Coordinates of C-alpha atoms in Angstrom, one line a residue:
X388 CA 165.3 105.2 81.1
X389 CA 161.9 105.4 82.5
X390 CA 161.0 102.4 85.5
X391 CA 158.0 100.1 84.4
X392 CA 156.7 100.3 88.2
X393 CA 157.2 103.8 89.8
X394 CA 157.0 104.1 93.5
X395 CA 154.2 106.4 92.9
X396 CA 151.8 107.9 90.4
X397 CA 150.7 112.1 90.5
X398 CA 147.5 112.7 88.0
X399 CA 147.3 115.8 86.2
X400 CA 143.9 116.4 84.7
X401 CA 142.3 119.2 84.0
X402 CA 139.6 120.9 85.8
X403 CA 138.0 123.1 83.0
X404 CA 137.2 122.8 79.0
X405 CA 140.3 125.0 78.0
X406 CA 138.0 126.1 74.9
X407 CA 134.5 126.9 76.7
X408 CA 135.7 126.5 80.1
X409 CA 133.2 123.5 80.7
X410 CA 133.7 121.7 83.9
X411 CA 135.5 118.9 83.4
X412 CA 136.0 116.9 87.3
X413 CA 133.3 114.1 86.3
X414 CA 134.4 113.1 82.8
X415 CA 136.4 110.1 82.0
X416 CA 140.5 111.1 80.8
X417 CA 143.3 109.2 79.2
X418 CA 147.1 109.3 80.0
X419 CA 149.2 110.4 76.6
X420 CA 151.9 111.4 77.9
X421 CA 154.3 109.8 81.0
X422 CA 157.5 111.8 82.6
X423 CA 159.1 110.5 85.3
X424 CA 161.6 112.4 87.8
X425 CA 163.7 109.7 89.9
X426 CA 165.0 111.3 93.4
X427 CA 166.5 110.0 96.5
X428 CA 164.3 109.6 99.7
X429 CA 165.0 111.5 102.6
X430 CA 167.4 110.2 104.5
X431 CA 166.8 109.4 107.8
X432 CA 168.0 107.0 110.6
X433 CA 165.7 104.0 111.5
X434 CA 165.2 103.3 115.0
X435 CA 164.4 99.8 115.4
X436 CA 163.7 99.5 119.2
X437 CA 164.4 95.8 120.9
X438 CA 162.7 94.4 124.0
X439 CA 163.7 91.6 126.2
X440 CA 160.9 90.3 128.1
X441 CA 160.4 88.4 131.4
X442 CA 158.0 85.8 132.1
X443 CA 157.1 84.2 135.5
X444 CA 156.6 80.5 135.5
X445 CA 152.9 80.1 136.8
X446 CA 154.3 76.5 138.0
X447 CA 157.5 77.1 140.1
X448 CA 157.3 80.4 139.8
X449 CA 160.8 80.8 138.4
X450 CA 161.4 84.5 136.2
X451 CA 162.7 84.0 132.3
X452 CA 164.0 86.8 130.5
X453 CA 164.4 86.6 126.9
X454 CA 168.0 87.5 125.1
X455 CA 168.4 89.9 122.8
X456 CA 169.6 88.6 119.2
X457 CA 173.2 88.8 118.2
X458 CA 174.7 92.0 117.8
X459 CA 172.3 94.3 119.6
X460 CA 174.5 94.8 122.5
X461 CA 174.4 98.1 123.6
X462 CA 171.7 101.1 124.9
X463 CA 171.9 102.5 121.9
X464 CA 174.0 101.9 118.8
X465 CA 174.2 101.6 114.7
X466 CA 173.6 99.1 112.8
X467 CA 175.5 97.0 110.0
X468 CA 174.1 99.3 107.3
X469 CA 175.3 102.2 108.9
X470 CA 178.6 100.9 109.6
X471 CA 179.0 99.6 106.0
X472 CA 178.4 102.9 104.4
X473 CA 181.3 104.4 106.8
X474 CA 183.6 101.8 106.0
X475 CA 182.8 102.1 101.8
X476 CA 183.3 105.7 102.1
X477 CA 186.3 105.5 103.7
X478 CA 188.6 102.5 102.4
X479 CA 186.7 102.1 98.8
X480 CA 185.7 105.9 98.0
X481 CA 188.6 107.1 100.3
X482 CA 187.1 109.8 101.9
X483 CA 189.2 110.7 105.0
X484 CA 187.9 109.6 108.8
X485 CA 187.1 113.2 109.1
X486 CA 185.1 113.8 106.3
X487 CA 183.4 110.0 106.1
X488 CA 182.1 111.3 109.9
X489 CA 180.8 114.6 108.2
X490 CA 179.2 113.1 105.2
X491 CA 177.3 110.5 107.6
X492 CA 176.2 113.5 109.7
X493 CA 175.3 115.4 106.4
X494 CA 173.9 112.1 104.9
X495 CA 171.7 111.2 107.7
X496 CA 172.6 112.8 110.6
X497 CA 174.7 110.3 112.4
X498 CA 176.8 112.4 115.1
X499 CA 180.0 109.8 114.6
X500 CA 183.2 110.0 116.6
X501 CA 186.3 109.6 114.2
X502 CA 186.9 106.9 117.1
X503 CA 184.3 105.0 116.4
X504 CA 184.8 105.0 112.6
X505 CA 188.5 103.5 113.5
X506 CA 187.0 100.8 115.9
X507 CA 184.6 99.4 113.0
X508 CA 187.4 99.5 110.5
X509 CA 189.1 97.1 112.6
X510 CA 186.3 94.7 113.4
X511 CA 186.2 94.7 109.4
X512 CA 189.5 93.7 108.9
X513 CA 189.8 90.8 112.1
X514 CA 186.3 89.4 110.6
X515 CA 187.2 89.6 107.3
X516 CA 190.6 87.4 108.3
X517 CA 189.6 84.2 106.6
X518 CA 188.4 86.0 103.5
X519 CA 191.8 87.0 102.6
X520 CA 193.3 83.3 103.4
X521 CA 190.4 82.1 100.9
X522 CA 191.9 84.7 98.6
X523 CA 195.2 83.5 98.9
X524 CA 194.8 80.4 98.1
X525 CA 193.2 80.6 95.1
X526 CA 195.5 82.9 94.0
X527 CA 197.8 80.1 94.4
X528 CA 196.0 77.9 92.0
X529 CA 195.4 80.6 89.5
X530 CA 196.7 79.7 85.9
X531 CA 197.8 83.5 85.7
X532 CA 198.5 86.0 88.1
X533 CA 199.4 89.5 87.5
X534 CA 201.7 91.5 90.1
X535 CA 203.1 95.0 91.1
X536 CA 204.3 96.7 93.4
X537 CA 204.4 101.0 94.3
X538 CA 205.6 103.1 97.3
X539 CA 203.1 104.0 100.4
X540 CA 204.0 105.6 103.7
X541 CA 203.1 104.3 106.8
X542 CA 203.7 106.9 109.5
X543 CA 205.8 108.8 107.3
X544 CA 207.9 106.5 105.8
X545 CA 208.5 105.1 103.0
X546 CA 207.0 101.2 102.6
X547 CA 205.8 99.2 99.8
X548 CA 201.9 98.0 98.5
X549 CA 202.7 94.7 96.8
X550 CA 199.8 93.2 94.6
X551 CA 199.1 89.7 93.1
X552 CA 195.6 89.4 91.4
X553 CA 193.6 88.3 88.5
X554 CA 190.6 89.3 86.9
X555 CA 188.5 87.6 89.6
X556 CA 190.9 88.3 92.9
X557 CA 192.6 90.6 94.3
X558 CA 195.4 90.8 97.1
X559 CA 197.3 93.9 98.7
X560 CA 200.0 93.2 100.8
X561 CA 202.4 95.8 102.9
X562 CA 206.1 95.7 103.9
X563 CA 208.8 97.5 104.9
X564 CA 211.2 96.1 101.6
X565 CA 210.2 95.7 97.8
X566 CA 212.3 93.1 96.8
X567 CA 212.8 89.4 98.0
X568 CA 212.3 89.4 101.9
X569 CA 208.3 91.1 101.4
X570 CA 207.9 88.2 98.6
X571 CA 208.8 86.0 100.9
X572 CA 207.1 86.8 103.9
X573 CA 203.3 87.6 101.8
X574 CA 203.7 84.2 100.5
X575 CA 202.1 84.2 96.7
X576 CA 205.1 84.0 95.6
X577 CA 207.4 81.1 96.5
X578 CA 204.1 78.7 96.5
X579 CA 203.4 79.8 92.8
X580 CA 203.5 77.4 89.8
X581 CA 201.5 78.9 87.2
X582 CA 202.7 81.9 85.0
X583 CA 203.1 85.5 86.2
X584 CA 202.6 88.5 84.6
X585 CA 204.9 91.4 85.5
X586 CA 207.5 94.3 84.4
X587 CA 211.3 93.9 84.6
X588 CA 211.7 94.1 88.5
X589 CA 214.8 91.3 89.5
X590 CA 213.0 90.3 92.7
X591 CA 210.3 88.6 91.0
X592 CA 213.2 86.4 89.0
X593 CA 214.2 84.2 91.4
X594 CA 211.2 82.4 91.7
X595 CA 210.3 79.2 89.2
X596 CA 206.9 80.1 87.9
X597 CA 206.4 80.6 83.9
X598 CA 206.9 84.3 83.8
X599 CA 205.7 86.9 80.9
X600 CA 206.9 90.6 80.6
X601 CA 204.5 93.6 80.2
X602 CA 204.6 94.9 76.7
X603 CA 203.2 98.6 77.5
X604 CA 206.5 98.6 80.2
X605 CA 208.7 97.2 76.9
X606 CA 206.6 99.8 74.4
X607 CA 207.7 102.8 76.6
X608 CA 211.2 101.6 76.8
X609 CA 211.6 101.0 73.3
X610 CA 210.7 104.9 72.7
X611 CA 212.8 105.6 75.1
X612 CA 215.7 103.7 73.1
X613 CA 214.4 105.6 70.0
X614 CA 213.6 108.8 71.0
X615 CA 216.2 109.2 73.7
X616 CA 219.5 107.4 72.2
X617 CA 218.0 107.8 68.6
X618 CA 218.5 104.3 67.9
X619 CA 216.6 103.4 65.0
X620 CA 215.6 99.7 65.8
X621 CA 214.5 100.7 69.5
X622 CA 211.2 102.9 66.9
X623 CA 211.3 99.0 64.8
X624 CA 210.6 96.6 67.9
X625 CA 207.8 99.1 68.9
X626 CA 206.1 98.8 65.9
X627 CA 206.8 95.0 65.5
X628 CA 205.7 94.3 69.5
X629 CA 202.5 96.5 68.6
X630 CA 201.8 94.3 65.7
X631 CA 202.1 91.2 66.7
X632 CA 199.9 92.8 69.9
X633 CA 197.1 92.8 67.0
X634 CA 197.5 89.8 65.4
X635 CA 197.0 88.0 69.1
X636 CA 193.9 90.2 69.5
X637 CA 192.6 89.3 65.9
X638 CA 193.2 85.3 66.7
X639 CA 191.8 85.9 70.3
X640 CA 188.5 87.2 68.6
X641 CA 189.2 84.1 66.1
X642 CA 188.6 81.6 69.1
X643 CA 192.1 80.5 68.5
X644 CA 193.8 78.9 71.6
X645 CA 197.9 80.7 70.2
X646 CA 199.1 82.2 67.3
X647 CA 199.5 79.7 64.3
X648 CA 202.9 78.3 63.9
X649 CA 203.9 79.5 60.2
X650 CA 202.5 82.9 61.3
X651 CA 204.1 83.0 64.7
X652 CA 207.7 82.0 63.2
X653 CA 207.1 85.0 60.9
X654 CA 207.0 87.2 63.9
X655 CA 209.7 85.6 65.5
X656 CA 212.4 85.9 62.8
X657 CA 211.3 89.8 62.5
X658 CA 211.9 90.0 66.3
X659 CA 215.4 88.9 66.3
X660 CA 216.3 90.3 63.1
X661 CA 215.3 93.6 64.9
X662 CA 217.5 92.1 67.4
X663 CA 221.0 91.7 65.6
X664 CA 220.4 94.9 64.1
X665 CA 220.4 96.6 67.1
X666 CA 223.3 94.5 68.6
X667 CA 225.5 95.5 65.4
X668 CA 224.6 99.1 66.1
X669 CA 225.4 99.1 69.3
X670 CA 228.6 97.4 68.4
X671 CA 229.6 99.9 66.0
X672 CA 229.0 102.8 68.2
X673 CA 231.2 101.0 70.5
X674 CA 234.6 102.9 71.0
X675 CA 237.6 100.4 69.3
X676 CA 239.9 98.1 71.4
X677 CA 242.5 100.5 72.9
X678 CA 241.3 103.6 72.6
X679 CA 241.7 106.5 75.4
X680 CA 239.0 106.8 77.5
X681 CA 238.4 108.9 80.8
X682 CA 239.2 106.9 83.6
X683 CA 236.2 106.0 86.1
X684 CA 236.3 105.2 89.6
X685 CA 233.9 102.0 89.8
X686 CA 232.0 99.7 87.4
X687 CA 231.0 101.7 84.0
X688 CA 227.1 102.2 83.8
X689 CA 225.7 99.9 80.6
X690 CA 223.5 102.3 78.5
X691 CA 219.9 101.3 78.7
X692 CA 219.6 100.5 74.9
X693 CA 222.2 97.9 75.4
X694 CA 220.1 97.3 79.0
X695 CA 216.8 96.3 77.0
X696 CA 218.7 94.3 74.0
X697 CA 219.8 92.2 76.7
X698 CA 216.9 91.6 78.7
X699 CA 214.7 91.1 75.0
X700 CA 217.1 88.0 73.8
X701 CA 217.5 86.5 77.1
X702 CA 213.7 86.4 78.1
X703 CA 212.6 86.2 74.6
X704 CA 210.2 83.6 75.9
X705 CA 208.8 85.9 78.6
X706 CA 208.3 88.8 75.8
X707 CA 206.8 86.6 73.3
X708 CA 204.4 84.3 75.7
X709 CA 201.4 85.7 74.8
X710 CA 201.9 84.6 70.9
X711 CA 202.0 80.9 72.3
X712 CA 199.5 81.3 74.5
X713 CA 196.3 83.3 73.8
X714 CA 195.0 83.2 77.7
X715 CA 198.1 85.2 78.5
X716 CA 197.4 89.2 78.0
X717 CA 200.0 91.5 76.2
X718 CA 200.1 93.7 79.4
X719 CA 200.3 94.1 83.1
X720 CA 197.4 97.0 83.2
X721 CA 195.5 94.8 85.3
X722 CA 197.8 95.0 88.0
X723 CA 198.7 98.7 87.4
X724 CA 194.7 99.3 87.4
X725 CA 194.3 97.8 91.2
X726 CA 197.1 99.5 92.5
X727 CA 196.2 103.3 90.8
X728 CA 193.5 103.9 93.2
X729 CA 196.0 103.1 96.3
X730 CA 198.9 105.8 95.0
X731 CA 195.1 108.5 95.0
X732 CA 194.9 107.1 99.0
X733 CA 198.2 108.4 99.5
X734 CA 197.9 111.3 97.3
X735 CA 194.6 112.2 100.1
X736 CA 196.1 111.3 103.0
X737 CA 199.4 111.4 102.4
X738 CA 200.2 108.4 105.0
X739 CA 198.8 105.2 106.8
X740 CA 198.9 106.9 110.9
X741 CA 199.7 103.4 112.1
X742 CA 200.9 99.5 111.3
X743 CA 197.0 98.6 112.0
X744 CA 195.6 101.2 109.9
X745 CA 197.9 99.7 106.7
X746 CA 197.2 95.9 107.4
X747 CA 193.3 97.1 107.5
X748 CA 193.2 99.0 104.8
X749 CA 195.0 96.3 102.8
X750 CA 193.1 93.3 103.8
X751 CA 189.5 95.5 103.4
X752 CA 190.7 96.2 99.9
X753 CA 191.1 93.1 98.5
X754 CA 187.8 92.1 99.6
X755 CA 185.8 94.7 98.2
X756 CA 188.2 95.1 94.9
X757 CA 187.3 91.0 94.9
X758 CA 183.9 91.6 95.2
X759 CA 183.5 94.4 92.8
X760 CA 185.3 92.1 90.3
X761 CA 182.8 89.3 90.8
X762 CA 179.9 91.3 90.2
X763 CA 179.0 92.1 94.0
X764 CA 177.5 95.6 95.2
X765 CA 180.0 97.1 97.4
X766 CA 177.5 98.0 100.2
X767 CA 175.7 94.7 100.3
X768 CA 179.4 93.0 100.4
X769 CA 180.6 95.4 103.8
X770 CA 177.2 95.2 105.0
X771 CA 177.7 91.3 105.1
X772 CA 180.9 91.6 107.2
X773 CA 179.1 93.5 110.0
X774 CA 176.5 91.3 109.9
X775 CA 179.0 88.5 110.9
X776 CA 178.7 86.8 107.4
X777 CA 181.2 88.0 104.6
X778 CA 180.1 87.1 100.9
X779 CA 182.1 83.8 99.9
X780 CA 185.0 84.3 97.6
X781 CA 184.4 82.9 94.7
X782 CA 186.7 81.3 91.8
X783 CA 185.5 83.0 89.3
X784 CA 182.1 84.5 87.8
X785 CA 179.9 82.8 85.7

């Protein structure tokens, strides 16, 4: 798309009559025809020189020297636009320390220490501090929260990215554990009253929020039931889960606030008819009272048809939520979007070198994933932080 006000302008005119070869320099021409070739600058370093001055008092003869501003305090150092681009590059892009130092030497030939890279990625994360307690808690009044969790190593070994977000916030969390003692200690969790959106994982049970399932996890486990154990009503509740899917999205584009009830208690006598017909399958497949079987040391493993059967009756609710409530999406991608570009930092990098290095990648994360969901430009947001004024957190976007 061609910019109404270019930088600059380059005539081309002709010098000669191309039929009679008639000089041409002194008559009048018209533009017909406009192309346009947009380019970067030349990069190059601005040197912005500062001078503190002294003045003797012509009264009492006292010497005043002015201070320099905040933030110029060395010889010679870079400044928050600088430091920005190394810290996007290397916790947003996720370009190694080693390579973030080459490109900036490449870029604009800044001769930066991997040192020095580490340093600023730390005074991003302390001043960024209260950011991620503003993030926090409005998580915790968030009507809906989606959560995840996946593997990361920190000096080798094996530890846990935990996530709670929603389409306006997001927050990455580290520990050791997966389960209850990391939802404890991140603390979304055992403050949360509103509903949460997540797969099957028994941690998150305990807790007394309003919770809803992800269908896309229940879609691949009913082909799993159907393809795997050839159970034919494992291939029904797929197709009935991805129908009812449309009919939300069809009401949703409706302006409906849920399902309408006739319509809804259609869908819900399908799902449990689905139900008992996969119960009496499984109950015919059964082997009868007091038959041989091979004796087992330890409890017999339940077969993960019977597995989902279970968990679709009993949390019914949770499967079914987004029928009731239109607000509430089918699935947890949300989540598993925020936490795919942390499993490619490990897939680079292969591990966090140090506790700090984790905790500042984490909290650095959720504020530009935050600001990149509100609408913010990523370099303008970390540029802010240097400066010593992070861009506010805000509820949501207009």
């Amino acid at each position: 798309m061609q910019a109404l006000t270019p930088d600059s302008v380059v005539l081309h005119r002709p010098t000669h009559c191309e039929a009679c070869q008639y000089p041409l320099e002194q008559e009048a021409a018209i533009t017909n025809e406009r192309r346009q070739v947009h380019d970067l600058p030349t990069w190059r370093l601005l040197v912005e020189e500062h001078c503190r001055q002294a003045i003797c008092c012509p009264y009492c003869q006292h010497v005043t020297q002015a201070s320099f501003p905040a933030g110029v305090d060395a010889a010679v150092q870079y400044g928050p636009q600088v430091q920005a681009l190394a810290v996007y590059l290397s916790h947003f892009q996720l370009v190694p320390l080693q390579r973030t130092c080459e490109a900036l030497a490449d870029l604009c030939g800044c001769q930066l220490s991997e040192g020095t890279l580490v340093r600023w990625i730390a005074q991003a994360a302390k001043t960024l501090e209260s950011s991620i307690e503003r993030i926090k808690t409005l998580l915790l009044a968030s009507p809906l929260q989606h959560a995840d969790e996946t593997g990361m190593r920190v000096k080798g070994i094996l530890h846990w990215m935990h996530l709670n977000a929603t389409p306006w916030l997001t927050l990455y969390s580290w520990h050791r554990k997966r389960g209850h003692q990391a939802l404890e200690q991140i603390g979304i969790w055992p403050h949360y009253q509103g509903r949460s959106m997540h797969d099957r994982w028994s941690s998150y049970d305990r807790y007394l929020c309003t919770h809803s399932l992800c269908g896309a996890h229940l879609l691949r486990d009913c082909l799993y039931v159907a393809e795997q154990e050839k159970q034919p009503w494992g291939q029904a509740m797929f197709d009935l889960l991805l129908a009812m899917k449309q009919a939300a999205d069809r009401w949703r584009l409706q302006g409906a606030s849920a399902v309408p009830t006739p319509e809804r208690e259609q869908w819900l006598a399908q799902y449990f008819a689905i139900l008992a017909a996969g119960f009496a399958t499984h109950a015919a497949q059964a082997p009868p009272p007091g038959s041989l079987q091979p004796k087992r040391q330890g409890r017999k493993k339940q077969e993960a048809s019977k597995n989902l059967l279970d968990a679709l009756l009993k949390r019914a609710d949770q499967v079914l939520g987004f029928l009731e409530d239109l607000s509430v999406p089918f699935t947890n991608n949300l989540a598993e979007r925020d936490l795919r570009m942390v499993k490619v930092q490990q897939k680079i990098s292969g591990t966090f070198r140090s506790d700090d290095g984790a905790t500042a990648f984490c909290i650095i994360r959720s504020y530009l994933s935050t600001m990149r969901k509100q609408g913010r430009s990523m370099l303008a947001a970390i540029a802010a932080v240097f400066a010593g004024s992070p861009f506010p957190i805000a509820w949501a976007t207009e």
